[in-house]
Tab-separated table of C-alpha atoms in Angstrom:
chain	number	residue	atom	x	y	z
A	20	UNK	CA	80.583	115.137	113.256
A	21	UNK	CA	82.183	118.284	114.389
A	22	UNK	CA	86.182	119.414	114.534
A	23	UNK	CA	86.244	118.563	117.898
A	24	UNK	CA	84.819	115.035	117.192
A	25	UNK	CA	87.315	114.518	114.127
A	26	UNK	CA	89.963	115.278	116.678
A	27	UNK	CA	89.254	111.934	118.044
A	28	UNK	CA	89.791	110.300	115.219
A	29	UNK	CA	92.049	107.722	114.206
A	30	UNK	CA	94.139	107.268	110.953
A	31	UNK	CA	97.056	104.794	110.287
A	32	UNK	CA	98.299	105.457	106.751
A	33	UNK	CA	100.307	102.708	105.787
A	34	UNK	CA	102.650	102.004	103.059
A	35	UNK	CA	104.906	104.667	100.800
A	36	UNK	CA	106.622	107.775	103.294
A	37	UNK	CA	108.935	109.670	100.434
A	38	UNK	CA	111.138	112.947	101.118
A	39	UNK	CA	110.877	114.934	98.260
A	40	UNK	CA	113.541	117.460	96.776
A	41	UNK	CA	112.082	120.460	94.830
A	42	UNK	CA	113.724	122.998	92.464
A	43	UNK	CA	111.580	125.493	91.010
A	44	UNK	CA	111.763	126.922	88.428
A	45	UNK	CA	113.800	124.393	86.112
A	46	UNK	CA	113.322	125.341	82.525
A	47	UNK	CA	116.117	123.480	81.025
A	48	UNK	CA	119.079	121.023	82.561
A	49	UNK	CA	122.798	122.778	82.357
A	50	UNK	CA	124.887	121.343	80.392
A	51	UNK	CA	128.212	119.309	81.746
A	52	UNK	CA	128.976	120.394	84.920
A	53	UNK	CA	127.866	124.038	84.343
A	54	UNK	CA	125.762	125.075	87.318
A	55	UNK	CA	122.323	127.037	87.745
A	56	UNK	CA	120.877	129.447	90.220
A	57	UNK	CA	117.169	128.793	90.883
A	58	UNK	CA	114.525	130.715	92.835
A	59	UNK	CA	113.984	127.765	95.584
A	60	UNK	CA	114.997	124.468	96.906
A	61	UNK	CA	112.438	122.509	99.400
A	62	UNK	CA	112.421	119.381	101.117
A	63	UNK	CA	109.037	118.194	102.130
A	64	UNK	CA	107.347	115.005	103.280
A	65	UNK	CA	105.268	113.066	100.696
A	66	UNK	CA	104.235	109.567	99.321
A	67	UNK	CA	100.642	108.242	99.138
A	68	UNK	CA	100.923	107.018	102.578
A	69	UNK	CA	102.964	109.740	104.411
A	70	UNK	CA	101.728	112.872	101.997
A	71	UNK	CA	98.078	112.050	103.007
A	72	UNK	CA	99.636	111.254	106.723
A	73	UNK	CA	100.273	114.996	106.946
A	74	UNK	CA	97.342	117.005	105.460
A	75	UNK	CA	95.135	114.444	107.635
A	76	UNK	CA	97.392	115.571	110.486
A	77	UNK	CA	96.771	119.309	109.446
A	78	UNK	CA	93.004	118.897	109.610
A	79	UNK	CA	93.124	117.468	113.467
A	80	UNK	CA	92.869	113.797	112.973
A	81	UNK	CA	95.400	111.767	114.907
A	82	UNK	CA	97.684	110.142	111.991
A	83	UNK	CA	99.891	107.641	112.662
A	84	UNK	CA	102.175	106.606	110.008
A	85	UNK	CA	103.275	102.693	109.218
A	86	UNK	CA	106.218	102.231	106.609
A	87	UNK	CA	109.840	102.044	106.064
A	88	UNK	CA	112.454	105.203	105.850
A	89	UNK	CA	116.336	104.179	105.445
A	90	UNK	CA	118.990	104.492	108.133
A	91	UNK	CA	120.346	107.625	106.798
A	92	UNK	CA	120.261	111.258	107.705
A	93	UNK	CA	117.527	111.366	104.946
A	94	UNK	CA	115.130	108.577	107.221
A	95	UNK	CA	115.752	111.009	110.594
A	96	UNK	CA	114.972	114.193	108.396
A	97	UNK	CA	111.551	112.551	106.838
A	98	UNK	CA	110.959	111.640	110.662
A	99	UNK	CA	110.853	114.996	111.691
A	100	UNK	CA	108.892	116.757	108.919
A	101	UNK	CA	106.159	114.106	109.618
A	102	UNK	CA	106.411	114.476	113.432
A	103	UNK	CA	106.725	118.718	113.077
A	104	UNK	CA	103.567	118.428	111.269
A	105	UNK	CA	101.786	115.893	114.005
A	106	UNK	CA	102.135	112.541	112.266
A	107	UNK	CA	103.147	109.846	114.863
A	108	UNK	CA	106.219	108.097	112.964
A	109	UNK	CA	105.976	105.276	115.695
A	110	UNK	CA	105.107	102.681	113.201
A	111	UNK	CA	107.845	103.493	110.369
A	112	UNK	CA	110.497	101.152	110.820
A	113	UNK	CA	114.228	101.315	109.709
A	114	UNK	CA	116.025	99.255	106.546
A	115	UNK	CA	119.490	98.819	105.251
A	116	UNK	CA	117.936	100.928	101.845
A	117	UNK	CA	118.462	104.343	101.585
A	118	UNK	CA	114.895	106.230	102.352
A	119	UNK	CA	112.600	106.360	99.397
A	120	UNK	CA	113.361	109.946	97.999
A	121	UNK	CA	112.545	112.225	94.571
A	122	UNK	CA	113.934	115.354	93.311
A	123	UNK	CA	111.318	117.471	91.336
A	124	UNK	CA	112.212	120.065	88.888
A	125	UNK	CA	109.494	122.272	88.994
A	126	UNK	CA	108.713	123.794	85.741
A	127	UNK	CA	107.556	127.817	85.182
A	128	UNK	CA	104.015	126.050	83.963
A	129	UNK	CA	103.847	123.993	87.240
A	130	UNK	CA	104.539	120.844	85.401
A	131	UNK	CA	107.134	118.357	87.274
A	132	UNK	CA	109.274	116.070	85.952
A	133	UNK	CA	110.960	113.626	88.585
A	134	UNK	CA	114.045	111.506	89.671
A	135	UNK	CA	112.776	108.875	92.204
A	136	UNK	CA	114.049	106.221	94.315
A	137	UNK	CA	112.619	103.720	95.553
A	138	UNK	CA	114.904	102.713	98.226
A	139	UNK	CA	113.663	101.873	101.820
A	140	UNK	CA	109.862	101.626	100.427
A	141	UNK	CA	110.567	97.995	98.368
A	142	UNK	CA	111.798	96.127	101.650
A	143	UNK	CA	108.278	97.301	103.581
A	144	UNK	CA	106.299	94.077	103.921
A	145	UNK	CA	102.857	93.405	106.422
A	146	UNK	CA	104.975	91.579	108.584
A	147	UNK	CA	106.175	95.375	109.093
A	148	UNK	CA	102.589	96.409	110.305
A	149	UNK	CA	100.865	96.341	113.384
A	150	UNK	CA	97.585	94.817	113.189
A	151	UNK	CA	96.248	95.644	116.415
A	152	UNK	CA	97.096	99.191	115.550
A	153	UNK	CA	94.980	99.118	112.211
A	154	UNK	CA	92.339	97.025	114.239
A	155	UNK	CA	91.540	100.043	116.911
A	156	UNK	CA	91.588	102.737	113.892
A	157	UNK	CA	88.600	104.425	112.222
A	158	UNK	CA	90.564	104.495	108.964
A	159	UNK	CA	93.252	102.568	107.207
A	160	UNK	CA	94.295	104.277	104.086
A	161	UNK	CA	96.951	102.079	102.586
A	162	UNK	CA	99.166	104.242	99.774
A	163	UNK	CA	100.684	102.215	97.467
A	164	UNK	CA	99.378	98.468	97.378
A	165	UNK	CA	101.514	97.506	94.792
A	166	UNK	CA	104.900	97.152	97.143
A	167	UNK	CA	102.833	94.757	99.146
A	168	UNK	CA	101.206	93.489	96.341
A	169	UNK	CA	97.294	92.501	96.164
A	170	UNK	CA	97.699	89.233	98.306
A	171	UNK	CA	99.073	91.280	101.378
A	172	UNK	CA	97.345	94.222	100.713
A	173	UNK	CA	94.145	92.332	100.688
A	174	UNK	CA	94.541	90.224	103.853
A	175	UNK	CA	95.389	94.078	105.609
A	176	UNK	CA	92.908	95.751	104.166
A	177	UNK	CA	90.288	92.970	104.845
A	178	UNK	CA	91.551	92.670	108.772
A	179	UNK	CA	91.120	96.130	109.078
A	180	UNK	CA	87.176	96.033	107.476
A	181	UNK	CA	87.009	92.645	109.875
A	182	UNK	CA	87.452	95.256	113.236
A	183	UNK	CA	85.091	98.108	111.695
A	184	UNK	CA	87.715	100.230	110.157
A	185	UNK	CA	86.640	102.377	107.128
A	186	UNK	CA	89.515	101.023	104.387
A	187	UNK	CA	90.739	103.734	101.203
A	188	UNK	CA	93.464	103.413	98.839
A	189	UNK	CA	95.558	104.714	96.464
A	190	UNK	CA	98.015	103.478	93.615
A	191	UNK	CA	101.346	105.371	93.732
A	192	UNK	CA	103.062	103.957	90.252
A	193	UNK	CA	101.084	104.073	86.445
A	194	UNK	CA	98.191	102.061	86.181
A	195	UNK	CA	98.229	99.248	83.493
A	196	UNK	CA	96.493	95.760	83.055
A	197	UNK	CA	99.480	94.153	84.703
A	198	UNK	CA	99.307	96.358	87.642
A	199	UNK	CA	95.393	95.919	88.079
A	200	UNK	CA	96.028	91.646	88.056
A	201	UNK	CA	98.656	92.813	90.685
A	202	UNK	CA	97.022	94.822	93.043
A	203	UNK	CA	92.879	92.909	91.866
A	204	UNK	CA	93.151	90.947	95.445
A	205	UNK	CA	92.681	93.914	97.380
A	206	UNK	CA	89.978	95.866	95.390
A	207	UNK	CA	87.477	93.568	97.139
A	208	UNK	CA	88.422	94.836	100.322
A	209	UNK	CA	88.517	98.887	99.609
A	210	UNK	CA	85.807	101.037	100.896
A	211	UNK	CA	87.164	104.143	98.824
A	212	UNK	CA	89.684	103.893	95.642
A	213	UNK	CA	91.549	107.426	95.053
A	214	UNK	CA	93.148	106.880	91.883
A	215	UNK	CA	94.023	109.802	89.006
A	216	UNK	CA	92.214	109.935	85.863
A	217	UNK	CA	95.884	108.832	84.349
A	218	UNK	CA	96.016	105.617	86.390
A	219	UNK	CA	92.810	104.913	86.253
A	220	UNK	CA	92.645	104.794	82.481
A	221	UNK	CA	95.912	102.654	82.488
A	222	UNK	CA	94.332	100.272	84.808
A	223	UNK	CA	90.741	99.486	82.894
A	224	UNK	CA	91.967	100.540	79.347
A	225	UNK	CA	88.764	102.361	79.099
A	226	UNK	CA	88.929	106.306	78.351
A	227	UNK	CA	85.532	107.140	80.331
A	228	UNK	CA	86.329	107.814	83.125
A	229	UNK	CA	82.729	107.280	84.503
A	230	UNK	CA	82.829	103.985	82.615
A	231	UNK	CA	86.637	103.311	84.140
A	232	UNK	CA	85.488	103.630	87.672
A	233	UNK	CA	82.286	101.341	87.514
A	234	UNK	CA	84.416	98.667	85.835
A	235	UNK	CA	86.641	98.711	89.597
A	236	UNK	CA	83.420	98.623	91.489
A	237	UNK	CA	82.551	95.897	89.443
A	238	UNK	CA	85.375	94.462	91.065
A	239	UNK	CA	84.387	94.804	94.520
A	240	UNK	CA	85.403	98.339	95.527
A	241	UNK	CA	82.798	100.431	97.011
A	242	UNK	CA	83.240	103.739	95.436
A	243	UNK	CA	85.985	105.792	92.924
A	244	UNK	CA	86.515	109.194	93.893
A	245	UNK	CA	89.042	109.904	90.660
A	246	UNK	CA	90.828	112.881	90.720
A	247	UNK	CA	91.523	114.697	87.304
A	248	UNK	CA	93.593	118.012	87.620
A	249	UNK	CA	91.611	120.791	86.910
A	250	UNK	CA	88.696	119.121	85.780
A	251	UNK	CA	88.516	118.469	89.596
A	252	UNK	CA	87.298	114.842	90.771
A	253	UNK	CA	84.970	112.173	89.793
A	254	UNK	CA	82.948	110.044	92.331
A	255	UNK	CA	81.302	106.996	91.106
A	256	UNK	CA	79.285	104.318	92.994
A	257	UNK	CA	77.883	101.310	92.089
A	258	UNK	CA	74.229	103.939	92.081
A	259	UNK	CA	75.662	107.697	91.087
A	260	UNK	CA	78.274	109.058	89.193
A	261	UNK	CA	78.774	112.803	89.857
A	262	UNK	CA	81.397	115.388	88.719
A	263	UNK	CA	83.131	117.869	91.568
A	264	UNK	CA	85.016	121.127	90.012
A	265	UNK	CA	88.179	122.237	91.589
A	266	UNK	CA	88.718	125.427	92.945
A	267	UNK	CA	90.423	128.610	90.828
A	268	UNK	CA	93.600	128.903	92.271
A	269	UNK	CA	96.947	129.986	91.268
A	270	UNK	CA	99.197	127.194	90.731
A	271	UNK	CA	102.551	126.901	92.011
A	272	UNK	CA	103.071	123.201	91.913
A	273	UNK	CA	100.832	120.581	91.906
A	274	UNK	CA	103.196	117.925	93.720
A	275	UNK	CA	100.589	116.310	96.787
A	276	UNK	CA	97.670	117.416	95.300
A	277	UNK	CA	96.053	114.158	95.030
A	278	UNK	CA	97.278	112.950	98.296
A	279	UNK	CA	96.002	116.592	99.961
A	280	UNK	CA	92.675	115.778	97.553
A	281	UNK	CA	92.631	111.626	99.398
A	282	UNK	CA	93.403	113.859	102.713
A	283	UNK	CA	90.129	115.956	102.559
A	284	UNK	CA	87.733	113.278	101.085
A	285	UNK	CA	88.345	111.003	103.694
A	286	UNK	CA	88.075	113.815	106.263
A	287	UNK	CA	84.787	114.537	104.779
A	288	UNK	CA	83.867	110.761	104.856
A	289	UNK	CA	85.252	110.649	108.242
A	290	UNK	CA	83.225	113.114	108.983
A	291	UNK	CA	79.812	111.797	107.567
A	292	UNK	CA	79.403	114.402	104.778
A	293	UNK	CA	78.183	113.100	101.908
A	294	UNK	CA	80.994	111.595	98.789
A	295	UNK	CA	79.915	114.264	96.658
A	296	UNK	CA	80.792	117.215	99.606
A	297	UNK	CA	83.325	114.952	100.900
A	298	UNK	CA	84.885	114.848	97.310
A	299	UNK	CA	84.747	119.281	97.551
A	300	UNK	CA	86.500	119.548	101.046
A	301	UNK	CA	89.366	117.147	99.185
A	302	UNK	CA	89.419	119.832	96.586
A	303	UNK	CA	89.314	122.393	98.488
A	304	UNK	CA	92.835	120.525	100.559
A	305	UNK	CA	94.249	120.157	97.055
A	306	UNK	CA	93.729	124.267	96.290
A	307	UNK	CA	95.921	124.633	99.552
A	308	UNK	CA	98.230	122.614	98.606
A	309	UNK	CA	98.806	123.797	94.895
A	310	UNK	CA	99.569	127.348	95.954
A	311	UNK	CA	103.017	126.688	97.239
A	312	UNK	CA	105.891	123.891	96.879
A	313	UNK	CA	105.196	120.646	98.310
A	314	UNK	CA	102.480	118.436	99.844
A	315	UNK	CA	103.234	120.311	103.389
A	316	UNK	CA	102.299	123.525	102.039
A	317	UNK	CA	100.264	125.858	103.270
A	318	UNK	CA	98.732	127.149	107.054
A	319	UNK	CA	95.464	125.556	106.882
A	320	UNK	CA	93.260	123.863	109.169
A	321	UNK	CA	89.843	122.014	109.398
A	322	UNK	CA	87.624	125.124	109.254
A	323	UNK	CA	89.764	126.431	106.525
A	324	UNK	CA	88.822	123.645	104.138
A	325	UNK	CA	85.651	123.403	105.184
A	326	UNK	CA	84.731	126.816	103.865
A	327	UNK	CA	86.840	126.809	101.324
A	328	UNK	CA	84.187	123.456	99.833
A	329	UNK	CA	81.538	126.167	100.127
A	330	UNK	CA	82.380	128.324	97.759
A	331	UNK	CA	81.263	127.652	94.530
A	332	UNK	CA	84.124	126.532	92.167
A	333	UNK	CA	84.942	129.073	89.096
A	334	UNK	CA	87.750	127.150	86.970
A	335	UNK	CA	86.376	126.326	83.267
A	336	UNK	CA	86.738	122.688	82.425
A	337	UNK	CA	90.319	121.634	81.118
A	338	UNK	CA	92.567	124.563	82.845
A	339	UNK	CA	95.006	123.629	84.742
A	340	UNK	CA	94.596	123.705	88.779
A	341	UNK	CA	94.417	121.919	91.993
């Protein structure tokens, strides 16, 4: 499938649209009411749903995002990042909640602590969705499950597979045993599960990570593509298993680099490349993505990523990176 065919593809990304706040470099919190100056303040669109909504945007699909935002001046703000970067923010209705927002700290090591609420997110239910909308789509990549929960997630996610739609999705809280039982209705009904190596540990309770991902396809999904910082990401089957390296970048902050990593896999999927090169064009989104604050970072397109996953990665094992 070429760019121009991609171009004609359709996305709805459903579930979790968050506007993130990020400080860099925070090395310590002032105390009392003493204040701090800091090198830079962003505000940026994110959330499994509306973070992947915008790097899919960036590489020429046709996005539309479905999901709540508050009626605040924080809802119309996340409206227009999305929409400035080509998402169609038809689908994301208004609630009485504040929108769902975070404020990152961004460390001098690139590691972020966070302050999140939930807000607007916890009132989104199915009835919010529109199923004829999901039906015409090539892809429904549903971010965050667990705010529907597996019951509702699964009857969306199957409709979708019912039309022909190619289904993905990915957790946005911890994964633990309770959260797997919470979410286990839907894993029948997933095409592509893009969890972290942190969640995905939490969910099974098994270390392996090869091991971890086979126990989910056990469960009905189709295939793990498990994304594990520097060590790059994992892709497991029900018949492979096979390890992609990231790319050696310089790392600003690695905020959206798993949804810019879910972005460029299912682009590559999308696009009929194989999991395994699929799996290297979402690394090579992810190295975009890292270099800067933000999941909205970075002037990138299709053909950008696309070469980028030719290059052969040069990061050791275990360093940190996109």
């Amino acid at each position: 499938m070429t760019a121009r065919d991609l171009a004609a593809t359709r996305v709805v990304a459903v579930g979790v649209h968050v506007l993130d706040v990020h400080v860099r470099h925070v090395e310590t919190l002032p105390e009392g009411s003493e204040g701090q100056l800091v090198e830079q303040v962003s505000l940026s669109p994110a959330g499994t749903a509306g973070g992947t909504a915008v790097v899919l945007a960036k590489l020429g699909l046709q996005v539309s995002g479905v999901g709540a935002t508050g009626r605040d001046p924080a809802g119309r703000l996340l409206r227009t990042l999305l929409s400035d970067h080509g998402v169609d923010v038809s689908g994301l209705v208004e609630r009485d909640e504040q929108t769902s927002a975070s404020v990152i700290p961004v460390r001098p090591n690139g590691d972020r602590p966070a302050w999140h609420c939930i807000g607007a997110n916890g009132a989104f239910t199915l009835d919010d969705v529109d199923l004829d909308l999901v039906a015409a789509a090539d892809l429904l990549h549903l971010g965050g499950p667990e705010f529907l929960g597996g019951e509702a997630a699964g009857r969306l996610l199957g409709h979708a597979r019912a039309h022909g739609t190619v289904t993905s999705m990915d957790l946005l809280a911890p994964g633990d045993p309770d959260m797997l039982a919470w979410v286990a209705d839907a894993l029948p009904h997933v095409d592509h599960l893009l969890p972290n190596d942190e969640q995905l540990r939490g969910l099974t309770g098994i270390e392996d990570l090869t091991e971890a991902a086979r126990a989910l396809v056990g469960r009905g999904v189709g295939r793990v593509a498990v994304t594990a910082g520097g060590d790059g990401a994992l892709v497991v089957s029900a018949d492979e298993a096979v390890a992609v390296p990231a790319y050696d970048v310089t790392v600003v902050d690695t905020t959206g680099c798993g949804d810019a990593f879910s972005a460029g896999y299912l682009a590559g999927v999308l696009a009929g490349r194989s999991p395994v090169a699929a799996a290297a064009w979402g690394n090579a989104a992810a190295a975009q993505v890292a270099q800067g604050l933000g999941t909205d970072h970075g002037d990138y397109d299709l053909a950008t990523v696309a070469a980028y996953a030719e290059q052969s990665p040069t990061r050791p094992a275990g360093d940190r990176g996109a």
